[in-house]
Amino acid sequence: MLVIYSGILLIFLLFTILNSFFMPKLKPAALKEIPSVSIMIPLRNEERNAEELVHMLKKLVYPDLSFYLLDDQSEDATRSLLEHHIGKDVRFTLLSGKKLPEGWAGKVHACHTLSLNARQEFLLFMDADVRLHPEAVDNAVAMLQEKGGALLTGFPRFPVKYLMEKWLVPMQHFLVYFHLPLFLANYTVFPPATAAHGAFMLFRREDYLEAGGHESIKASIVDDVHLAKRMKDTGKKVLLANVTDFVTCYMYTSSKEAWNGFKKNIFPGFGRSLPVTLALCLFYACFYVLPGALFIYGIVHFFAGQSFSLFMFFPYLIIVVQKMYIDKCSNQSLLLSFSMPFSGAAFIVLMLVSMYTSLRNKGYEWKGRTYS
């Protein structure tokens, strides 16, 4: 049985490697033309990011940039810090968020408000905790021009510091490389094969407007994926690229914040489907938690001088190699791959808690707002 079990895990590893070939990598490229680009960033209680964000934006080398920053009713020093560090730079427009209308999710309404003010040919929506390489915009626009897409998005590099971050944040890349058929995602307009990350979404403005923009998904708390699917619904090409060499996201400042952030997104991200969520819990328990238990069992028997099979170790080694390959692709620390069983266990608990919170109508708390 262990031979068959290990064989299944090897198939998962090979699929992951083959699947990754259909993820284009953002790299230095020459621009065919230089369209105008607006970078739009909603900020709600982002005083820890405001100063570094503005300084980073000023270092971007793209020649035709405008910046639209929206202070979304922050209760901290976000606005005063923005005003101070923007100074007299005329490329910046600082907007004020209004009271959230009924039926809208907070970030979606903020992005919609930003889009109403921008007139540039390309719209880049970002989060305040994102840091771009100085040439990131140039290369993203060049790829969109080359591939003929309407939307370019990608999961950033995620430096991780806290325990829950280390276990959960890199799982975003794992889910994409392992579960998403990247050929269908990047070469068809098949909506179910769609992934996106709201930290970096570059649109052709005319395609964004034709698809209805953020207004078309106004109640969504998984706005990035739903908007990307909306683009595909209208026949637009969506590109999911490996942007980790040029886009970095510092998502959370504590394990608790990481937990709450993922809890808000995970069950809604699975379409609030009870069967899908329970099936994934069982899948990860069987294939990504059990190998760790088998490894410990083998170690205990080895030191006890009892007979054991080397195949006890193989499942764990295979999932470590699979995670290590993905971590290498995503510029993540390779040492994190050895804790894959803990990541799998944390992911299972997270899915169950997120599902329970939704089914009990408790609502998800995030940045002072409650989402259903």
mmCIF file with all atom_site columns, N, CA and C in Angstrom, residues 114-141:
data_model
loop_
_atom_site.group_PDB
_atom_site.id
_atom_site.type_symbol
_atom_site.label_atom_id
_atom_site.label_alt_id
_atom_site.label_comp_id
_atom_site.label_asym_id
_atom_site.label_entity_id
_atom_site.label_seq_id
_atom_site.pdbx_PDB_ins_code
_atom_site.Cartn_x
_atom_site.Cartn_y
_atom_site.Cartn_z
_atom_site.occupancy
_atom_site.B_iso_or_equiv
_atom_site.pdbx_formal_charge
_atom_site.auth_seq_id
_atom_site.auth_comp_id
_atom_site.auth_asym_id
_atom_site.auth_atom_id
_atom_site.pdbx_PDB_model_num
ATOM 1  N N  . LEU A 1 114 ? -11.892 54.702 -7.016  1.00 0.00 ? 114 LEU A N  1
ATOM 2  C CA . LEU A 1 114 ? -10.617 55.023 -7.667  1.00 0.00 ? 114 LEU A CA 1
ATOM 3  C C  . LEU A 1 114 ? -10.753 54.971 -9.183  1.00 0.00 ? 114 LEU A C  1
ATOM 4  N N  . SER A 1 115 ? -11.439 53.946 -9.684  1.00 0.00 ? 115 SER A N  1
ATOM 5  C CA . SER A 1 115 ? -11.558 53.781 -11.139 1.00 0.00 ? 115 SER A CA 1
ATOM 6  C C  . SER A 1 115 ? -12.337 54.919 -11.787 1.00 0.00 ? 115 SER A C  1
ATOM 7  N N  . LEU A 1 116 ? -13.237 55.551 -11.046 1.00 0.00 ? 116 LEU A N  1
ATOM 8  C CA . LEU A 1 116 ? -14.022 56.656 -11.595 1.00 0.00 ? 116 LEU A CA 1
ATOM 9  C C  . LEU A 1 116 ? -13.167 57.904 -11.824 1.00 0.00 ? 116 LEU A C  1
ATOM 10 N N  . ASN A 1 117 ? -12.019 57.961 -11.170 1.00 0.00 ? 117 ASN A N  1
ATOM 11 C CA . ASN A 1 117 ? -11.163 59.141 -11.273 1.00 0.00 ? 117 ASN A CA 1
ATOM 12 C C  . ASN A 1 117 ? -10.035 58.988 -12.279 1.00 0.00 ? 117 ASN A C  1
ATOM 13 N N  . ALA A 1 118 ? -9.744  57.767 -12.697 1.00 0.00 ? 118 ALA A N  1
ATOM 14 C CA . ALA A 1 118 ? -8.602  57.521 -13.584 1.00 0.00 ? 118 ALA A CA 1
ATOM 15 C C  . ALA A 1 118 ? -9.037  57.538 -15.041 1.00 0.00 ? 118 ALA A C  1
ATOM 16 N N  . ARG A 1 119 ? -8.226  58.140 -15.878 1.00 0.00 ? 119 ARG A N  1
ATOM 17 C CA . ARG A 1 119 ? -8.518  58.220 -17.314 1.00 0.00 ? 119 ARG A CA 1
ATOM 18 C C  . ARG A 1 119 ? -7.391  57.624 -18.163 1.00 0.00 ? 119 ARG A C  1
ATOM 19 N N  . GLN A 1 120 ? -6.431  57.001 -17.533 1.00 0.00 ? 120 GLN A N  1
ATOM 20 C CA . GLN A 1 120 ? -5.291  56.462 -18.262 1.00 0.00 ? 120 GLN A CA 1
ATOM 21 C C  . GLN A 1 120 ? -5.678  55.191 -19.023 1.00 0.00 ? 120 GLN A C  1
ATOM 22 N N  . GLU A 1 121 ? -4.803  54.764 -19.926 1.00 0.00 ? 121 GLU A N  1
ATOM 23 C CA . GLU A 1 121 ? -5.104  53.610 -20.784 1.00 0.00 ? 121 GLU A CA 1
ATOM 24 C C  . GLU A 1 121 ? -5.023  52.285 -20.040 1.00 0.00 ? 121 GLU A C  1
ATOM 25 N N  . PHE A 1 122 ? -4.157  52.214 -19.027 1.00 0.00 ? 122 PHE A N  1
ATOM 26 C CA . PHE A 1 122 ? -4.014  51.008 -18.217 1.00 0.00 ? 122 PHE A CA 1
ATOM 27 C C  . PHE A 1 122 ? -4.270  51.359 -16.755 1.00 0.00 ? 122 PHE A C  1
ATOM 28 N N  . LEU A 1 123 ? -4.938  50.430 -16.058 1.00 0.00 ? 123 LEU A N  1
ATOM 29 C CA . LEU A 1 123 ? -5.254  50.621 -14.648 1.00 0.00 ? 123 LEU A CA 1
ATOM 30 C C  . LEU A 1 123 ? -4.588  49.511 -13.844 1.00 0.00 ? 123 LEU A C  1
ATOM 31 N N  . LEU A 1 124 ? -3.725  49.895 -12.910 1.00 0.00 ? 124 LEU A N  1
ATOM 32 C CA . LEU A 1 124 ? -3.071  48.923 -12.049 1.00 0.00 ? 124 LEU A CA 1
ATOM 33 C C  . LEU A 1 124 ? -3.597  49.082 -10.619 1.00 0.00 ? 124 LEU A C  1
ATOM 34 N N  . PHE A 1 125 ? -4.358  48.085 -10.166 1.00 0.00 ? 125 PHE A N  1
ATOM 35 C CA . PHE A 1 125 ? -4.854  48.080 -8.798  1.00 0.00 ? 125 PHE A CA 1
ATOM 36 C C  . PHE A 1 125 ? -3.847  47.335 -7.916  1.00 0.00 ? 125 PHE A C  1
ATOM 37 N N  . MET A 1 126 ? -3.490  47.962 -6.808  1.00 0.00 ? 126 MET A N  1
ATOM 38 C CA . MET A 1 126 ? -2.519  47.405 -5.886  1.00 0.00 ? 126 MET A CA 1
ATOM 39 C C  . MET A 1 126 ? -3.009  47.532 -4.458  1.00 0.00 ? 126 MET A C  1
ATOM 40 N N  . ASP A 1 127 ? -2.351  46.805 -3.552  1.00 0.00 ? 127 ASP A N  1
ATOM 41 C CA . ASP A 1 127 ? -2.594  46.965 -2.121  1.00 0.00 ? 127 ASP A CA 1
ATOM 42 C C  . ASP A 1 127 ? -1.487  47.807 -1.510  1.00 0.00 ? 127 ASP A C  1
ATOM 43 N N  . ALA A 1 128 ? -1.775  48.384 -0.357  1.00 0.00 ? 128 ALA A N  1
ATOM 44 C CA . ALA A 1 128 ? -0.811  49.278 0.285   1.00 0.00 ? 128 ALA A CA 1
ATOM 45 C C  . ALA A 1 128 ? 0.415   48.544 0.810   1.00 0.00 ? 128 ALA A C  1
ATOM 46 N N  . ASP A 1 129 ? 0.309   47.237 1.018   1.00 0.00 ? 129 ASP A N  1
ATOM 47 C CA . ASP A 1 129 ? 1.444   46.474 1.544   1.00 0.00 ? 129 ASP A CA 1
ATOM 48 C C  . ASP A 1 129 ? 2.314   45.867 0.444   1.00 0.00 ? 129 ASP A C  1
ATOM 49 N N  . VAL A 1 130 ? 2.114   46.306 -0.788  1.00 0.00 ? 130 VAL A N  1
ATOM 50 C CA . VAL A 1 130 ? 2.890   45.800 -1.925  1.00 0.00 ? 130 VAL A CA 1
ATOM 51 C C  . VAL A 1 130 ? 4.070   46.722 -2.211  1.00 0.00 ? 130 VAL A C  1
ATOM 52 N N  . ARG A 1 131 ? 5.198   46.118 -2.564  1.00 0.00 ? 131 ARG A N  1
ATOM 53 C CA . ARG A 1 131 ? 6.376   46.872 -2.976  1.00 0.00 ? 131 ARG A CA 1
ATOM 54 C C  . ARG A 1 131 ? 6.791   46.374 -4.364  1.00 0.00 ? 131 ARG A C  1
ATOM 55 N N  . LEU A 1 132 ? 6.950   47.314 -5.287  1.00 0.00 ? 132 LEU A N  1
ATOM 56 C CA . LEU A 1 132 ? 7.284   46.984 -6.671  1.00 0.00 ? 132 LEU A CA 1
ATOM 57 C C  . LEU A 1 132 ? 8.755   47.244 -6.955  1.00 0.00 ? 132 LEU A C  1
ATOM 58 N N  . HIS A 1 133 ? 9.338   46.393 -7.766  1.00 0.00 ? 133 HIS A N  1
ATOM 59 C CA . HIS A 1 133 ? 10.649  46.661 -8.349  1.00 0.00 ? 133 HIS A CA 1
ATOM 60 C C  . HIS A 1 133 ? 10.501  47.906 -9.232  1.00 0.00 ? 133 HIS A C  1
ATOM 61 N N  . PRO A 1 134 ? 11.524  48.757 -9.307  1.00 0.00 ? 134 PRO A N  1
ATOM 62 C CA . PRO A 1 134 ? 11.388  49.984 -10.116 1.00 0.00 ? 134 PRO A CA 1
ATOM 63 C C  . PRO A 1 134 ? 10.922  49.762 -11.550 1.00 0.00 ? 134 PRO A C  1
ATOM 64 N N  . GLU A 1 135 ? 11.214  48.592 -12.127 1.00 0.00 ? 135 GLU A N  1
ATOM 65 C CA . GLU A 1 135 ? 10.832  48.320 -13.516 1.00 0.00 ? 135 GLU A CA 1
ATOM 66 C C  . GLU A 1 135 ? 9.625   47.399 -13.627 1.00 0.00 ? 135 GLU A C  1
ATOM 67 N N  . ALA A 1 136 ? 8.911   47.181 -12.541 1.00 0.00 ? 136 ALA A N  1
ATOM 68 C CA . ALA A 1 136 ? 7.789   46.242 -12.553 1.00 0.00 ? 136 ALA A CA 1
ATOM 69 C C  . ALA A 1 136 ? 6.696   46.659 -13.530 1.00 0.00 ? 136 ALA A C  1
ATOM 70 N N  . VAL A 1 137 ? 6.344   47.937 -13.543 1.00 0.00 ? 137 VAL A N  1
ATOM 71 C CA . VAL A 1 137 ? 5.260   48.403 -14.420 1.00 0.00 ? 137 VAL A CA 1
ATOM 72 C C  . VAL A 1 137 ? 5.659   48.253 -15.878 1.00 0.00 ? 137 VAL A C  1
ATOM 73 N N  . ASP A 1 138 ? 6.880   48.613 -16.219 1.00 0.00 ? 138 ASP A N  1
ATOM 74 C CA . ASP A 1 138 ? 7.365   48.486 -17.599 1.00 0.00 ? 138 ASP A CA 1
ATOM 75 C C  . ASP A 1 138 ? 7.192   47.046 -18.087 1.00 0.00 ? 138 ASP A C  1
ATOM 76 N N  . ASN A 1 139 ? 7.647   46.097 -17.272 1.00 0.00 ? 139 ASN A N  1
ATOM 77 C CA . ASN A 1 139 ? 7.629   44.702 -17.691 1.00 0.00 ? 139 ASN A CA 1
ATOM 78 C C  . ASN A 1 139 ? 6.218   44.122 -17.731 1.00 0.00 ? 139 ASN A C  1
ATOM 79 N N  . ALA A 1 140 ? 5.357   44.563 -16.827 1.00 0.00 ? 140 ALA A N  1
ATOM 80 C CA . ALA A 1 140 ? 3.976   44.086 -16.832 1.00 0.00 ? 140 ALA A CA 1
ATOM 81 C C  . ALA A 1 140 ? 3.221   44.594 -18.055 1.00 0.00 ? 140 ALA A C  1
ATOM 82 N N  . VAL A 1 141 ? 3.402   45.867 -18.377 1.00 0.00 ? 141 VAL A N  1
ATOM 83 C CA . VAL A 1 141 ? 2.756   46.426 -19.574 1.00 0.00 ? 141 VAL A CA 1
ATOM 84 C C  . VAL A 1 141 ? 3.280   45.722 -20.821 1.00 0.00 ? 141 VAL A C  1
#
